[in-house]
Every structure is written in C-alpha cells, then in structure tokens.
XYZ file of C-alpha atoms in Angstrom:
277
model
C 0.000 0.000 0.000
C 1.259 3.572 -0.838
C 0.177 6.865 1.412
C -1.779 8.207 -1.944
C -4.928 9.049 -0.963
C -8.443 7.499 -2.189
C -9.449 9.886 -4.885
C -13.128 10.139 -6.604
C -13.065 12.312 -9.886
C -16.092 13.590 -11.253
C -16.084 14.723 -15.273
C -19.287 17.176 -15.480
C -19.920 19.136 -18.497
C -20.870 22.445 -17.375
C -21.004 24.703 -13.831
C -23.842 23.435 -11.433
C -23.666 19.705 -12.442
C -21.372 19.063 -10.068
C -24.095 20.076 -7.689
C -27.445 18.680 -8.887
C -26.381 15.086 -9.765
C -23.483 14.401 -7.553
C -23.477 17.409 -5.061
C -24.267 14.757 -2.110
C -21.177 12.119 -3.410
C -18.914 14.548 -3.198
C -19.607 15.904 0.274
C -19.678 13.056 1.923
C -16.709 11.530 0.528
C -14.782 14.860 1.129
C -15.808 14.256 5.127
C -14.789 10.999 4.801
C -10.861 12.618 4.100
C -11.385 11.323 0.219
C -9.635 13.678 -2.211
C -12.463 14.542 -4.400
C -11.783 16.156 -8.083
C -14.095 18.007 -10.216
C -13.407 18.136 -13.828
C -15.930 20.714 -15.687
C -15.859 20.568 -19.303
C -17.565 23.740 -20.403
C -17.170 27.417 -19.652
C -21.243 27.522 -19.242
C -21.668 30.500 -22.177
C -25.233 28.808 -23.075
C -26.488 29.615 -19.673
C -29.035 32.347 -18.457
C -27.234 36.045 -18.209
C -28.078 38.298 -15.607
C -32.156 38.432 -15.065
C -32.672 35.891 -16.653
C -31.753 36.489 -20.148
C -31.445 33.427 -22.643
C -29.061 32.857 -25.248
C -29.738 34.402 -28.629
C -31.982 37.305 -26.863
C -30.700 40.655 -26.636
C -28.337 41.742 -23.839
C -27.288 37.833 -23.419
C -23.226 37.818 -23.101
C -21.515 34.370 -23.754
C -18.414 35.310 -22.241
C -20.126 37.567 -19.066
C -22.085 34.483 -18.179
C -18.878 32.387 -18.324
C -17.481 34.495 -16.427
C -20.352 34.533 -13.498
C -20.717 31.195 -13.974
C -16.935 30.418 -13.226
C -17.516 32.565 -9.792
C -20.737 30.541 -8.846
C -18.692 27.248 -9.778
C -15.859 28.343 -7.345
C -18.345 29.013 -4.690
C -20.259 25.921 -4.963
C -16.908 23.511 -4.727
C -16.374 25.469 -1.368
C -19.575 24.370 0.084
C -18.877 20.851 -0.998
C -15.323 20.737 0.514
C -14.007 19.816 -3.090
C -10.092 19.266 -2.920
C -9.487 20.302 -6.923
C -11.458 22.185 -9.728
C -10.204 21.475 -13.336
C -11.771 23.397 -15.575
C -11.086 22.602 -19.647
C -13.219 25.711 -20.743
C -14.351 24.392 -23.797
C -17.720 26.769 -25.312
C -20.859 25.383 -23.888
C -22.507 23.695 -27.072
C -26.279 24.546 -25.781
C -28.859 22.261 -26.298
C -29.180 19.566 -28.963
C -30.252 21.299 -32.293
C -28.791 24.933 -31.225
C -26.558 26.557 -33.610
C -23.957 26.753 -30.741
C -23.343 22.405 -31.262
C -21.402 24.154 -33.780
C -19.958 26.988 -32.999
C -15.585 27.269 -33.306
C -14.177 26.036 -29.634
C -17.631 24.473 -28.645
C -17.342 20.863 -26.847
C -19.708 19.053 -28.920
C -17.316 19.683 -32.286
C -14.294 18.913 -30.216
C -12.731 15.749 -31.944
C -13.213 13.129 -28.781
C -9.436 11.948 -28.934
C -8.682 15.831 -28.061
C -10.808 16.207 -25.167
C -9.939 12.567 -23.891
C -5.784 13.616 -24.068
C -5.895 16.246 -21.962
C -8.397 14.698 -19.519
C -6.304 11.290 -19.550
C -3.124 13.870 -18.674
C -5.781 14.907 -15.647
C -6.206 10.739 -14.844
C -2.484 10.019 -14.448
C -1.980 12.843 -12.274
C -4.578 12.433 -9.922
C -5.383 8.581 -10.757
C -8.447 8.312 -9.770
C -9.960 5.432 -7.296
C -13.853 5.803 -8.617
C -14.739 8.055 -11.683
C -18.130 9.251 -12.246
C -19.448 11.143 -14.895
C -22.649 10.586 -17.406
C -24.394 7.565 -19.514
C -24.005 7.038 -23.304
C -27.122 9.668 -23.850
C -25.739 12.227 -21.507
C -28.746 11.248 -18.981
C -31.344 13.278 -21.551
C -29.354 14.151 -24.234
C -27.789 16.997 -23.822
C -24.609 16.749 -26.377
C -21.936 18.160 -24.118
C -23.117 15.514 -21.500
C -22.930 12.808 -23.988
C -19.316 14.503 -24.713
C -18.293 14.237 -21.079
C -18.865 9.932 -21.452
C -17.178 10.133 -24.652
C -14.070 11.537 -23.416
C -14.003 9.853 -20.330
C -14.389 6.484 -21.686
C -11.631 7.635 -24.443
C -9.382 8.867 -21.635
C -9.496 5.392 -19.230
C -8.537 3.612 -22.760
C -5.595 5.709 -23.170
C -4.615 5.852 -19.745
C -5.277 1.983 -18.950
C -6.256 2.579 -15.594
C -8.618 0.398 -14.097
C -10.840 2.773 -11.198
C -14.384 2.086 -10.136
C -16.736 3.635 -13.337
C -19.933 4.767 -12.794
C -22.593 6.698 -14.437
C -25.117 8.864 -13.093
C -29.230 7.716 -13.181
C -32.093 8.307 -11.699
C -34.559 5.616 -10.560
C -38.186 5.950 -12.478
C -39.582 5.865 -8.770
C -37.837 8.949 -8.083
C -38.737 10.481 -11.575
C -42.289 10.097 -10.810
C -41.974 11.206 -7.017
C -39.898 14.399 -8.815
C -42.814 15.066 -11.580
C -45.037 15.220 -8.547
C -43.363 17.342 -6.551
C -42.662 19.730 -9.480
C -46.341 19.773 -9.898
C -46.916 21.211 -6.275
C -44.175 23.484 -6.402
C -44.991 25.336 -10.353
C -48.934 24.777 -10.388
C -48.529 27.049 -12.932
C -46.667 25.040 -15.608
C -47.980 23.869 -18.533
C -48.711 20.567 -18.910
C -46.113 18.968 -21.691
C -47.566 17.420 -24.933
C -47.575 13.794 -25.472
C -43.991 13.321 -26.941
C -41.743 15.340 -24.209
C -43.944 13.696 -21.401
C -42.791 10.332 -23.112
C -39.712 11.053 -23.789
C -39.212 12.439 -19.531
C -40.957 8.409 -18.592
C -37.677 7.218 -20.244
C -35.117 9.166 -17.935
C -33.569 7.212 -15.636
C -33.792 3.376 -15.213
C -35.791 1.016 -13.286
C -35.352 0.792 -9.507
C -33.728 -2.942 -9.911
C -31.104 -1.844 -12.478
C -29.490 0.829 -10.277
C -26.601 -0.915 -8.950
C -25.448 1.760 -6.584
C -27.634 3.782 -3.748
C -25.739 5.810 -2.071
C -26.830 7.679 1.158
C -26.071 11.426 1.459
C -28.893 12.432 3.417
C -26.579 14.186 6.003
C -25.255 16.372 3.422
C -28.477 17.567 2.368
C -28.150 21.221 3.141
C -24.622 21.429 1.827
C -25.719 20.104 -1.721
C -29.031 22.419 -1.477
C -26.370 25.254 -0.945
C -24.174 24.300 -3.616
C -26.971 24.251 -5.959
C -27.994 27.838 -4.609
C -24.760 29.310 -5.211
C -25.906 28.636 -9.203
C -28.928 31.044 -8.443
C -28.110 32.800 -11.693
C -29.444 29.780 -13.496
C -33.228 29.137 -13.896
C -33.675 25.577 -13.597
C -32.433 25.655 -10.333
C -34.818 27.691 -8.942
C -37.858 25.364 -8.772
C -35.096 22.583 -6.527
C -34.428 26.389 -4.546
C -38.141 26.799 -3.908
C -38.099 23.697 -2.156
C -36.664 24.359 0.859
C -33.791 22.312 2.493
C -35.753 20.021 4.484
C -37.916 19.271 1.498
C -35.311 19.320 -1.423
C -33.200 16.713 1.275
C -36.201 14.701 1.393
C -36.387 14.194 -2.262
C -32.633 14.398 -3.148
C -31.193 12.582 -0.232
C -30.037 9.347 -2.075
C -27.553 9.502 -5.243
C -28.137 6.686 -7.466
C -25.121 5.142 -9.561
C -25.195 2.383 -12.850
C -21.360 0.661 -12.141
C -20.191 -0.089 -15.889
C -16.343 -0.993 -14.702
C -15.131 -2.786 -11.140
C -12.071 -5.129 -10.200
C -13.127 -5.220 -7.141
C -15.572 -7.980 -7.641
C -17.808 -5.603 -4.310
C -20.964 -7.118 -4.400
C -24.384 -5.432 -5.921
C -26.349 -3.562 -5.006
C -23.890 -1.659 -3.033
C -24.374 1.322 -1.064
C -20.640 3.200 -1.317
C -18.701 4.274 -4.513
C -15.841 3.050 -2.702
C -17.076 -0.519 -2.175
C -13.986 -3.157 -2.132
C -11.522 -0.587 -2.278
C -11.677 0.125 1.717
C-alpha cells in the first residue's frame, strides 16, 4: 500500500452539475478525508445572463455568463469541501439542435481523442480510485453531456487505468416522485404534450437496475447550498423553492449504474468506494 490518498473524480460538463447530480457524493466523501476532483468541461456560455436572459436574446453575453458562472462554480466547490477544480473551458454547445453544437471552440465539435488527451493527462496525475461522470445519452441528451462519457471512456482507454466507473441515473420511482413534486411546487406550468412527457418516462432506469444507492442524506443542506450558489441559473430555482428540508427529502439518495469494477464488491452496493476500503 502507498500513502496516496483514495481519490473520486467527477467529469461534469458544465457549472452546477457538479451540484445537482453528484453534489451529495462529493460531500460526503470529502468528510470521509477522500480527495475529491471536479473536472468541468464547459465554460457555461449557453447559460441564463443576468435576469434571466437566454441565449440568442438581446443583452445575453456568452463570455459575461462564463465568467459569473466560473464565480458561482468556485463558490459551490467550497460548500462541498471539493479538494481540486479542473476546468477545460471548452464553449458550452447549448442544447441539442442549437446553432452553438457548432460553434468554433464548442465541446460538442471537439474531436473526442482531443478532449480525452488532456483529460487522460488529468487521470495520471490524480489517478483516480472511482470516476463518475454521465451515460451514453448524456442522462437526456444533452450533447456536451454525452461529450463528457465520450471523453471519459476515451481517456481510461488511453490511460489503462482500471478505477471504479460509474454513471449517473435516476430511478423511475424517483422520476415520478420528482414530476409530482414539481407539480406542487410550479402549479402554474404547462402541462407537456404527449412526446416530451414520453420522452421524460424514459429518464432514468428502473429501480432494480441501479446498482449503486448511495446515502447522502446528512449532506443535504450542503448540496441544497451548492446548488444555490448557481442562483443565476433558472432551472435551479424550482429545486431552490423547495426548501432544504424538502429538497433533502427528495434528493437525499444519489443513485449510480457501475459499468467498470475489479473489485468484484458485491451489488447492489451502497458506497462508490465498495472493495476498495
């Protein structure tokens, strides 16, 4: 054994992931004396601007919002007791179909093998114990989260290390319990036609092939703060509007899909770190 610590790295593709989908991982595993990494992958330009301004509309600022959005990033990794942000700044893409997937410098057009070198160069310095970033389909599509598994996968290949994989997921008994809640907290939202309320039944997986539950209850108010320090961002504000007991409640359990072990730590498992401690 060597006095290196055990080290989770987490590849997110834009400021506030970190928070939403792993925000509870990542604090409890920092106050369990794990060195915890954050790679972001995107500079966040497709975000809201100041009020609330999308892209495309007038007054919206790629590079201002990058900018905020780099501040709220730094703040939120304080809250979570993150040990070290790495930030590759490639342009936020947007969302699938936007004429930013191809804009010069955005992630999405970024030739995988690029991406994947300098994130492998990130691997063998830290060498991770458990990575964790997104599924083939980004979780719901969104092309710089399907870039994030693309260059992650790409960058264990070159690397050859052999750490704990997982991908984030959502259970569809959580999904349902979430499209509740949503509907007590925005009465006022429009129902969604037929094909998007389809298309949100497919997110996530079914409760028996999560193969990873992971218990972060206690850290509750430190992810709901992490998440607030992304205020600037609109989609967060119906998780703010919550409250912390509330948002705990429904957010208190991290669920995991492990696609890579040598450990041979049984399933389901209830720690990232399973067979490695």
């Amino acid at each position: 054994m060597n006095d290196r610590p055990l080290t989770l790295m987490a590849v997110h593709a834009h400021p506030d992931d970190e928070a939403t989908g792993t925000g509870g991982v990542l604090a409890r595993y920092a106050a369990e004396g794990v060195r915890t990494v954050l790679v972001t992958c995107t500079d966040g330009g497709c975000g809201d601007g100041p009020g609330g301004v999308k892209p495309g509309d007038p007054g919206h600022d790629p590079a201002a919002v990058a900018a905020m959005r780099r501040q709220e990033l730094a703040a939120s990794c304080e809250v979570l007791k993150i040990s070290h942000l790495e930030t590759l700044d490639y342009a936020d893409s947007g969302m699938i179909g936007w004429p930013n997937n191809d804009a010069p410098g955005a992630f999405w057009r970024t030739p995988v093998e690029e991406g994947a070198a300098r994130l492998a160069d990130l691997m063998r310095h830290y060498r991770p114990d458990v990575v964790v970033t997104y599924d083939e389909n980004g979780f719901y599509g969104h092309p710089d989260h399907i870039q994030a598994n693309r260059i992650t996968t790409a960058a264990l290949k070159m690397t050859g290390l052999t750490p704990k994989v997982y991908w984030t997921t959502a259970p569809r008994s959580m999904m349902r319990r979430f499209g509740e809640v949503m509907r007590e907290f925005g009465a006022d939202l429009p129902e969604p036609d037929p094909a998007e309320a389809a298309a949100m039944a497919e997110i996530g997986l079914p409760d028996e092939e999560i193969t990873t539950w992971v218990d972060t209850t206690a850290f509750g108010g430190q992810k709901f703060d992490a998440l607030a320090a992304h205020a600037s961002q609109s989609e967060n504000i119906f998780f703010l509007k919550m409250g912390r007991e509330r948002f705990t409640e429904l957010m208190g359990v991290e669920t995991f899909v492990r696609v890579q072990d040598t450990t041979g730590a049984a399933v389901p498992e209830k720690d990232l770190f399973a067979g490695l401690r």
